[in-house]
PDB file of C-alpha atoms in Angstrom:
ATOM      1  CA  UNK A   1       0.000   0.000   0.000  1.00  0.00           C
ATOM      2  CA  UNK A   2       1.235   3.601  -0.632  1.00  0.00           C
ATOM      3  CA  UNK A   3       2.063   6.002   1.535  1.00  0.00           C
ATOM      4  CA  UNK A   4      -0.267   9.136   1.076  1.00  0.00           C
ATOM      5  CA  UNK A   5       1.433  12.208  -0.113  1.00  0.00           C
ATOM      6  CA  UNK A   6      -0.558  15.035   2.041  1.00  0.00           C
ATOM      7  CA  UNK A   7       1.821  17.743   1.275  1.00  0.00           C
ATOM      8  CA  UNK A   8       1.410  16.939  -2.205  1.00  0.00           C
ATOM      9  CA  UNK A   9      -2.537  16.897  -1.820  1.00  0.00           C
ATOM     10  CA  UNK A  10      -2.414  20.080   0.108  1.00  0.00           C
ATOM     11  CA  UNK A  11      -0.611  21.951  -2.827  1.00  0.00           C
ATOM     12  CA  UNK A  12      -3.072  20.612  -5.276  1.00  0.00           C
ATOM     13  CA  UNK A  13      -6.363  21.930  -3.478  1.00  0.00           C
ATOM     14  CA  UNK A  14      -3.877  25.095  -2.968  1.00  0.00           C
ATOM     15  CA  UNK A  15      -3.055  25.171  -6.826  1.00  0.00           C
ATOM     16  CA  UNK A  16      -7.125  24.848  -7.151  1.00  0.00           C
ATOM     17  CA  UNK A  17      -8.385  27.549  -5.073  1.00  0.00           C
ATOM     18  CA  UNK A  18      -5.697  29.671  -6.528  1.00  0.00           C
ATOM     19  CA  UNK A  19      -7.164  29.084 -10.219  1.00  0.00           C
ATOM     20  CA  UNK A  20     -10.434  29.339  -8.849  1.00  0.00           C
ATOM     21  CA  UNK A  21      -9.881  32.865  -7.338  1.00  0.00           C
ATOM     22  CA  UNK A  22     -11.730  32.752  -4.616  1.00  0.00           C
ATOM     23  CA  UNK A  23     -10.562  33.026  -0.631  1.00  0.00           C
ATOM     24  CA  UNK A  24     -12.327  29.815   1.619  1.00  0.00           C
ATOM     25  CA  UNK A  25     -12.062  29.881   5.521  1.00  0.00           C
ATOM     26  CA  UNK A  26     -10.113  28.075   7.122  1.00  0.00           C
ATOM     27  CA  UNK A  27     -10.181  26.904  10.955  1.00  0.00           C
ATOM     28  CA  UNK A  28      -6.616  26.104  11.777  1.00  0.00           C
ATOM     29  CA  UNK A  29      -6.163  24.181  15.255  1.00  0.00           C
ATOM     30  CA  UNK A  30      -2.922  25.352  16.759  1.00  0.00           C
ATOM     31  CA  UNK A  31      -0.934  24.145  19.258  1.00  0.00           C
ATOM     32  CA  UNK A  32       1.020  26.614  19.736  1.00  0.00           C
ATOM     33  CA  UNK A  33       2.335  29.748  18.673  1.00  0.00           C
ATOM     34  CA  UNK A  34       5.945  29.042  16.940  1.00  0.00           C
ATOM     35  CA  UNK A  35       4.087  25.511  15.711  1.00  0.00           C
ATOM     36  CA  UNK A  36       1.320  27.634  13.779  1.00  0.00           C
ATOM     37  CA  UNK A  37       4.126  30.289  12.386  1.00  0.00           C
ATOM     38  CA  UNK A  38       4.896  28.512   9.227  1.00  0.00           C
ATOM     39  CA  UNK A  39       1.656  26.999   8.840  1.00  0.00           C
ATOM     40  CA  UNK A  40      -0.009  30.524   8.916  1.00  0.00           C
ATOM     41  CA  UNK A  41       2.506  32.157   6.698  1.00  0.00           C
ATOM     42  CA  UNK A  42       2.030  29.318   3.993  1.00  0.00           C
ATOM     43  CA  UNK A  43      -1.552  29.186   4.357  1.00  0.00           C
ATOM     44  CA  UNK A  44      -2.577  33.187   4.787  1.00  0.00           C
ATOM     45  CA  UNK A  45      -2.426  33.372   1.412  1.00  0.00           C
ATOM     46  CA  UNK A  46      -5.098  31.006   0.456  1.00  0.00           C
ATOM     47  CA  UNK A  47      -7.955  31.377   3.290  1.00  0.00           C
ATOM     48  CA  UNK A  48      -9.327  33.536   5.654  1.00  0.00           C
ATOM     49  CA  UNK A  49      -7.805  32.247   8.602  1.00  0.00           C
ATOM     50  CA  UNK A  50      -9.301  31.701  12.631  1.00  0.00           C
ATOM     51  CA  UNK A  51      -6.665  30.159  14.436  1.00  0.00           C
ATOM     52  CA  UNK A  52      -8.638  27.733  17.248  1.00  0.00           C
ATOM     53  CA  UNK A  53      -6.105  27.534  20.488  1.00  0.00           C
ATOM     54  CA  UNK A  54      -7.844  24.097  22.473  1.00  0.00           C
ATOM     55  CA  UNK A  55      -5.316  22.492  24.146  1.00  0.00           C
ATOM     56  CA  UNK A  56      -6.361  21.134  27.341  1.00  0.00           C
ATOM     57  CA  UNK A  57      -3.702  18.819  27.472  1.00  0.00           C
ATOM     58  CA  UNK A  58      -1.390  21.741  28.789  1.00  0.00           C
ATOM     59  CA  UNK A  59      -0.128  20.875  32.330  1.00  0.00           C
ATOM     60  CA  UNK A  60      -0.372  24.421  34.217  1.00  0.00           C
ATOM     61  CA  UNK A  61      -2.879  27.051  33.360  1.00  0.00           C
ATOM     62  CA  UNK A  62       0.178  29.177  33.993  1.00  0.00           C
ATOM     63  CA  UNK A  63       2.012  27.560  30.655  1.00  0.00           C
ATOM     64  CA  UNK A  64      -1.352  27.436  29.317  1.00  0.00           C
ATOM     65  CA  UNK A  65      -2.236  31.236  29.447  1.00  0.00           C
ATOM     66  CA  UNK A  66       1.527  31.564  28.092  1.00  0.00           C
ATOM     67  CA  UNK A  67       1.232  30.049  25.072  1.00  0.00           C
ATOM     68  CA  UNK A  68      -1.590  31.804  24.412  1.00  0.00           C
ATOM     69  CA  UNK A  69      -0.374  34.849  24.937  1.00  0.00           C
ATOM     70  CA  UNK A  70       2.105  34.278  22.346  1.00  0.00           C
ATOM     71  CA  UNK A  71      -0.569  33.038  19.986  1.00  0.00           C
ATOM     72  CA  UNK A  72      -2.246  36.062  20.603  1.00  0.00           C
ATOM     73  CA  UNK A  73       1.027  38.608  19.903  1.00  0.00           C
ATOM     74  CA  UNK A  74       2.194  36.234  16.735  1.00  0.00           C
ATOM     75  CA  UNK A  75      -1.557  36.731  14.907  1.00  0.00           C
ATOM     76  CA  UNK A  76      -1.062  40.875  15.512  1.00  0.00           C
ATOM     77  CA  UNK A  77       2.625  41.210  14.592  1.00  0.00           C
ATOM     78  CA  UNK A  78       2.967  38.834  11.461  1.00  0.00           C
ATOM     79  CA  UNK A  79       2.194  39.757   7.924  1.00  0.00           C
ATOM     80  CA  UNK A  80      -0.804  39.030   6.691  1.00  0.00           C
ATOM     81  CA  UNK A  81      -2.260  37.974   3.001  1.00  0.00           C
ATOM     82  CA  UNK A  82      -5.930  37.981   4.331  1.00  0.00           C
ATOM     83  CA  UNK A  83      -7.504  38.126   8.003  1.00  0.00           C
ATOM     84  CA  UNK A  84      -5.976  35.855  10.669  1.00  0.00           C
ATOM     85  CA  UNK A  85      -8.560  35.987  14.027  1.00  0.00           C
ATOM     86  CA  UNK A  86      -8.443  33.950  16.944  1.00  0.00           C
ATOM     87  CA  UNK A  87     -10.995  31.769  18.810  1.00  0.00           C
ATOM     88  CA  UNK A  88      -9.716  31.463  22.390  1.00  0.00           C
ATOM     89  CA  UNK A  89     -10.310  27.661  23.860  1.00  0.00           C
ATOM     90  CA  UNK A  90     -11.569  27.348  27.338  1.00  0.00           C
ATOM     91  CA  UNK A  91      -8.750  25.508  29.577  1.00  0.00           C
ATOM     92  CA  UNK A  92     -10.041  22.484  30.669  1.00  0.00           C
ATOM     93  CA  UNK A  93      -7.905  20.293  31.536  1.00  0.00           C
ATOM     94  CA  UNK A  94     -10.100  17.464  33.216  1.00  0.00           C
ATOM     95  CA  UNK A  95     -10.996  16.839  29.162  1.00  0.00           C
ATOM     96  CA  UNK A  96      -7.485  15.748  28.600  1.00  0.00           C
ATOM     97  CA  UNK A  97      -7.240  13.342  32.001  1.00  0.00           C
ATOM     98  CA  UNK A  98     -10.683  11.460  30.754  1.00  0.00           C
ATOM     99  CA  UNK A  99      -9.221  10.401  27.476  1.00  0.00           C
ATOM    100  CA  UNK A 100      -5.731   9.745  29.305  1.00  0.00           C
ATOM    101  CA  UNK A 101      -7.053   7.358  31.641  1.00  0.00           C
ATOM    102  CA  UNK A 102      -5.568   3.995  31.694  1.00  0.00           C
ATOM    103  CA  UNK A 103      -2.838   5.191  29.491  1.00  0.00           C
ATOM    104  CA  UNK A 104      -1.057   7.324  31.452  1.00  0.00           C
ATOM    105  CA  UNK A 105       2.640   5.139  30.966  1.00  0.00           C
ATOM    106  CA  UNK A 106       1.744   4.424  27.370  1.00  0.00           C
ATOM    107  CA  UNK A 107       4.867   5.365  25.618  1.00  0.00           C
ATOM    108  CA  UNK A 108       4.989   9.059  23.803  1.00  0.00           C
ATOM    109  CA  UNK A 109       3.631   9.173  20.036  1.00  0.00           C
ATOM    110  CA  UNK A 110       1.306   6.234  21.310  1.00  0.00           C
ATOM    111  CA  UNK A 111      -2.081   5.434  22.746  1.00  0.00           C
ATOM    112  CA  UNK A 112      -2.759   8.294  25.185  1.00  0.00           C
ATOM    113  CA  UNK A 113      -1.203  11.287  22.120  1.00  0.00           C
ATOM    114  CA  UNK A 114      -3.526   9.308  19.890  1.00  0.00           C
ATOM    115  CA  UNK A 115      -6.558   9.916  21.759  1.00  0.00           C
ATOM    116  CA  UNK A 116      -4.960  13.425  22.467  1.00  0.00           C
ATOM    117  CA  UNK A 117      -5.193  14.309  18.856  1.00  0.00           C
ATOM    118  CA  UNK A 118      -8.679  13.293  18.493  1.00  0.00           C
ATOM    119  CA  UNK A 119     -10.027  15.302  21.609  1.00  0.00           C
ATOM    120  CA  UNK A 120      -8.268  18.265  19.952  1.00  0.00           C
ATOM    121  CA  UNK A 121      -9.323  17.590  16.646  1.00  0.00           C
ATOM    122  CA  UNK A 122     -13.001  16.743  17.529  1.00  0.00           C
ATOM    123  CA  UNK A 123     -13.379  19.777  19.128  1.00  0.00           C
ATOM    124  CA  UNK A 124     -11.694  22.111  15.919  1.00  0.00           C
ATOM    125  CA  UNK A 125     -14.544  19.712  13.191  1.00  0.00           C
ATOM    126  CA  UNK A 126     -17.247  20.850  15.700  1.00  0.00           C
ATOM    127  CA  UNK A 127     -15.877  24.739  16.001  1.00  0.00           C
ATOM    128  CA  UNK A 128     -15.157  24.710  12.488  1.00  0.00           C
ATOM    129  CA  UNK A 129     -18.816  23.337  11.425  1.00  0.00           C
ATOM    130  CA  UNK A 130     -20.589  25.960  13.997  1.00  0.00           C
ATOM    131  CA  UNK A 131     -18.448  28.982  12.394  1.00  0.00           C
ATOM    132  CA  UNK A 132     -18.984  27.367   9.252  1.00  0.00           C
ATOM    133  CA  UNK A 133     -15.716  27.785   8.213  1.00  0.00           C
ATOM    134  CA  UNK A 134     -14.729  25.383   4.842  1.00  0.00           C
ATOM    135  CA  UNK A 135     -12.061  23.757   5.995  1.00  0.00           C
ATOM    136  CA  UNK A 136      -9.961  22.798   9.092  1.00  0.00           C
ATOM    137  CA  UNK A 137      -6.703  22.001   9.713  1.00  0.00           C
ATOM    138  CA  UNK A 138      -3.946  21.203  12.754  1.00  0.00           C
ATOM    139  CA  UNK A 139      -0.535  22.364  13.196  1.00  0.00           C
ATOM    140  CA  UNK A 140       0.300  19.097  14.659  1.00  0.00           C
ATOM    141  CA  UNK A 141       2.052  17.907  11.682  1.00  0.00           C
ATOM    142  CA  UNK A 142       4.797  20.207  11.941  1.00  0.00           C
ATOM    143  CA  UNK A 143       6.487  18.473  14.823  1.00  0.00           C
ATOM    144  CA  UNK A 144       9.085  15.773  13.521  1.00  0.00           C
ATOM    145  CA  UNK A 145       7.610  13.995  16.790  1.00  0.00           C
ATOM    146  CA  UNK A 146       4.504  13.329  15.477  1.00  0.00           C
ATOM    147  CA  UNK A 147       2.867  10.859  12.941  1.00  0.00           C
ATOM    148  CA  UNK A 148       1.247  13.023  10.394  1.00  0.00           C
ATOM    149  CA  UNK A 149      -0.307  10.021   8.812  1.00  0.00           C
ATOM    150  CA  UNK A 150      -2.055   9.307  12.391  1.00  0.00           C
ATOM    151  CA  UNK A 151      -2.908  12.786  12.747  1.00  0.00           C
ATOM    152  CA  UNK A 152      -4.623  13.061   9.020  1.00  0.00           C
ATOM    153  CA  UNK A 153      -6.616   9.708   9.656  1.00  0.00           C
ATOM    154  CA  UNK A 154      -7.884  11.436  12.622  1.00  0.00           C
ATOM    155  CA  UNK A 155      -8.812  14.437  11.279  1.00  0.00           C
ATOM    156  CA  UNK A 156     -10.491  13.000   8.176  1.00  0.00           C
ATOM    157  CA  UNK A 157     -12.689  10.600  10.635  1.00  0.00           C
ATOM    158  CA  UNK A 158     -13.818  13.738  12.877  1.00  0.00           C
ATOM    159  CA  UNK A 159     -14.410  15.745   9.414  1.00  0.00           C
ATOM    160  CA  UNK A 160     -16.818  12.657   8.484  1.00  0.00           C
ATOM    161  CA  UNK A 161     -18.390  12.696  11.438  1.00  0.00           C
ATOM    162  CA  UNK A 162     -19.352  16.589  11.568  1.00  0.00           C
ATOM    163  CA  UNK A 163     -19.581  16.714   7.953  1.00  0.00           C
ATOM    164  CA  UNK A 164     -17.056  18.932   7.608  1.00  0.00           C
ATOM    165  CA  UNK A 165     -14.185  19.197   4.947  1.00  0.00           C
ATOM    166  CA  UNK A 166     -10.233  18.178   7.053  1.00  0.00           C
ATOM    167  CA  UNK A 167      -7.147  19.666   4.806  1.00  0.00           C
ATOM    168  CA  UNK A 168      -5.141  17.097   5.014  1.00  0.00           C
ATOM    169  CA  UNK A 169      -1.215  18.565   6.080  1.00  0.00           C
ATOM    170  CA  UNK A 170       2.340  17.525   6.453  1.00  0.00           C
ATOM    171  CA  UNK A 171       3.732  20.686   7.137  1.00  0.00           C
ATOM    172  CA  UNK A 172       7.090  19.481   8.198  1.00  0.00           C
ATOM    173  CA  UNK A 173       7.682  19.232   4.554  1.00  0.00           C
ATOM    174  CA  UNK A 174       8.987  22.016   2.661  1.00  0.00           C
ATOM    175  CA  UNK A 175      11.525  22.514   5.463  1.00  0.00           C
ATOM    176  CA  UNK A 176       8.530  23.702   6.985  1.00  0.00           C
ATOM    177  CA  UNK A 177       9.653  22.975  10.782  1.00  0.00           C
ATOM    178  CA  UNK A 178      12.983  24.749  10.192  1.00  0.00           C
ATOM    179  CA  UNK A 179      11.277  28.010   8.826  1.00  0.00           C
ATOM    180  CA  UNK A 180       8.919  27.645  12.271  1.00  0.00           C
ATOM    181  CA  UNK A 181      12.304  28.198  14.035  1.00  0.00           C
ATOM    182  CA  UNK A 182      13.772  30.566  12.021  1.00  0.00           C
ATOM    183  CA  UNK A 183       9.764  32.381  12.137  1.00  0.00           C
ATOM    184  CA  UNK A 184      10.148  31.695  16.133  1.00  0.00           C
ATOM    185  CA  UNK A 185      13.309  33.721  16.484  1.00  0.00           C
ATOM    186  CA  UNK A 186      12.678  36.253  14.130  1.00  0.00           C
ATOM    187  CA  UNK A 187       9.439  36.962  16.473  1.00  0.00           C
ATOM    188  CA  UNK A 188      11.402  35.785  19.641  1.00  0.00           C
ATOM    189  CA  UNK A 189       8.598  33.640  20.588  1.00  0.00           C
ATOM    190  CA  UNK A 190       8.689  31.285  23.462  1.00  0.00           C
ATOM    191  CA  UNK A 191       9.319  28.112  22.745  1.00  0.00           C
ATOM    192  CA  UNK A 192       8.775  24.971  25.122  1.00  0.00           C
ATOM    193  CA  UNK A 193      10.877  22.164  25.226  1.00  0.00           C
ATOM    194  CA  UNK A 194       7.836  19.912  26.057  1.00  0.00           C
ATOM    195  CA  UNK A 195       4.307  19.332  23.522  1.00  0.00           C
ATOM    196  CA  UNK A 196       2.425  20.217  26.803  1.00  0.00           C
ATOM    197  CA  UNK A 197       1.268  17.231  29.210  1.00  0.00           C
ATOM    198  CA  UNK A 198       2.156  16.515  32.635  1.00  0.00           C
ATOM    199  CA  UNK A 199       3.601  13.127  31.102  1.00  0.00           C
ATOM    200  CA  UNK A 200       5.331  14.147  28.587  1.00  0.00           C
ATOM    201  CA  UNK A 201       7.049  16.973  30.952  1.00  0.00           C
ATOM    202  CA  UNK A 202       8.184  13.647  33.200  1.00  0.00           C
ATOM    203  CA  UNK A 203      10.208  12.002  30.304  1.00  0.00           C
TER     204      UNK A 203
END
């Protein structure tokens, strides 16, 4: 069986739109601020862009309200080919510990981040269907860390469920997670040296 080319499909529907001439919205679920840098400077020029932050996963409200904040100050200070908003996620964490349980020592890029992407996910199909936005999207495929091709089945089985269309991404192509670095310190955004959970932090 082949392995599915998403950056390839991505620049396809991008190619598309682009003959089309017209601007779709897109909800984009980020993680994180420097995460979402490249994916919003590739992407602003295609869509209307509202970036969803919903990451209960996040340990502390403290790191939580952090990384937002930087969310926040990337979306007003970085160039922009159409409108970039933001929908602000409520922290709630106890969301993250009910999918968690019984995998709490299941190894990292396993079980419990699994069922981590799909809480975050099924909450950006439902946002993106009640904004009625055309598309959505995660930045979780930038990482190097993380299985785009588990992250795209997930999002295309949440899209099917709320009827909604999932733009399928492997934005670590393209040298795509070194120009979120470079984007990071050119904007001297915090970066943190864990993807956000209290187990994740232990290892």
């Amino acid at each position: 069986m082949n392995k599915r080319n998403y950056q390839k499909e991505m620049d396809s529907l991008l190619e598309n739109l682009k003959t089309e001439g017209r601007t779709p919205t897109l909800l984009l679920h980020s993680c994180c601020a420097p995460c979402s840098s490249y994916p919003l400077q590739y992407l602003t020029e295609y869509f209307n862009i509202a970036v969803l932050y919903y990451n209960p996963n996040i340990s502390t409200r403290e790191e939580y309200l952090l990384r937002l904040s930087e969310q926040r100050r990337l979306i007003g200070e970085m160039p922009k080919a159409n409108p970039i908003a933001l929908i602000e996620g409520e922290y709630t964490p106890e969301e993250f510990y009910a999918v968690a349980k019984g995998l709490e020592d299941s190894a990292e890029r396993g079980p419990r981040c699994h069922e981590c992407y799909r809480l975050r996910l099924s909450r950006a199909a439902k946002t993106a269907r009640e904004v009625g936005a055309d598309y959505f999207a995660t930045t979780l495929t930038l990482s190097p860390l993380k299985d785009a091709n588990v992250i795209n089945e997930i999002g295309e089985s949440v899209a099917e469920q709320e009827g909604v269309e999932y733009l399928c991404s492997d934005f670590k192509k393209k040298e795509g997670y070194k120009k979120s670095i470079e984007l990071s310190m050119e904007y001297n955004l915090y970066r943190q040296n864990f993807c956000g959970c209290i187990f994740s932090k232990r290892k």
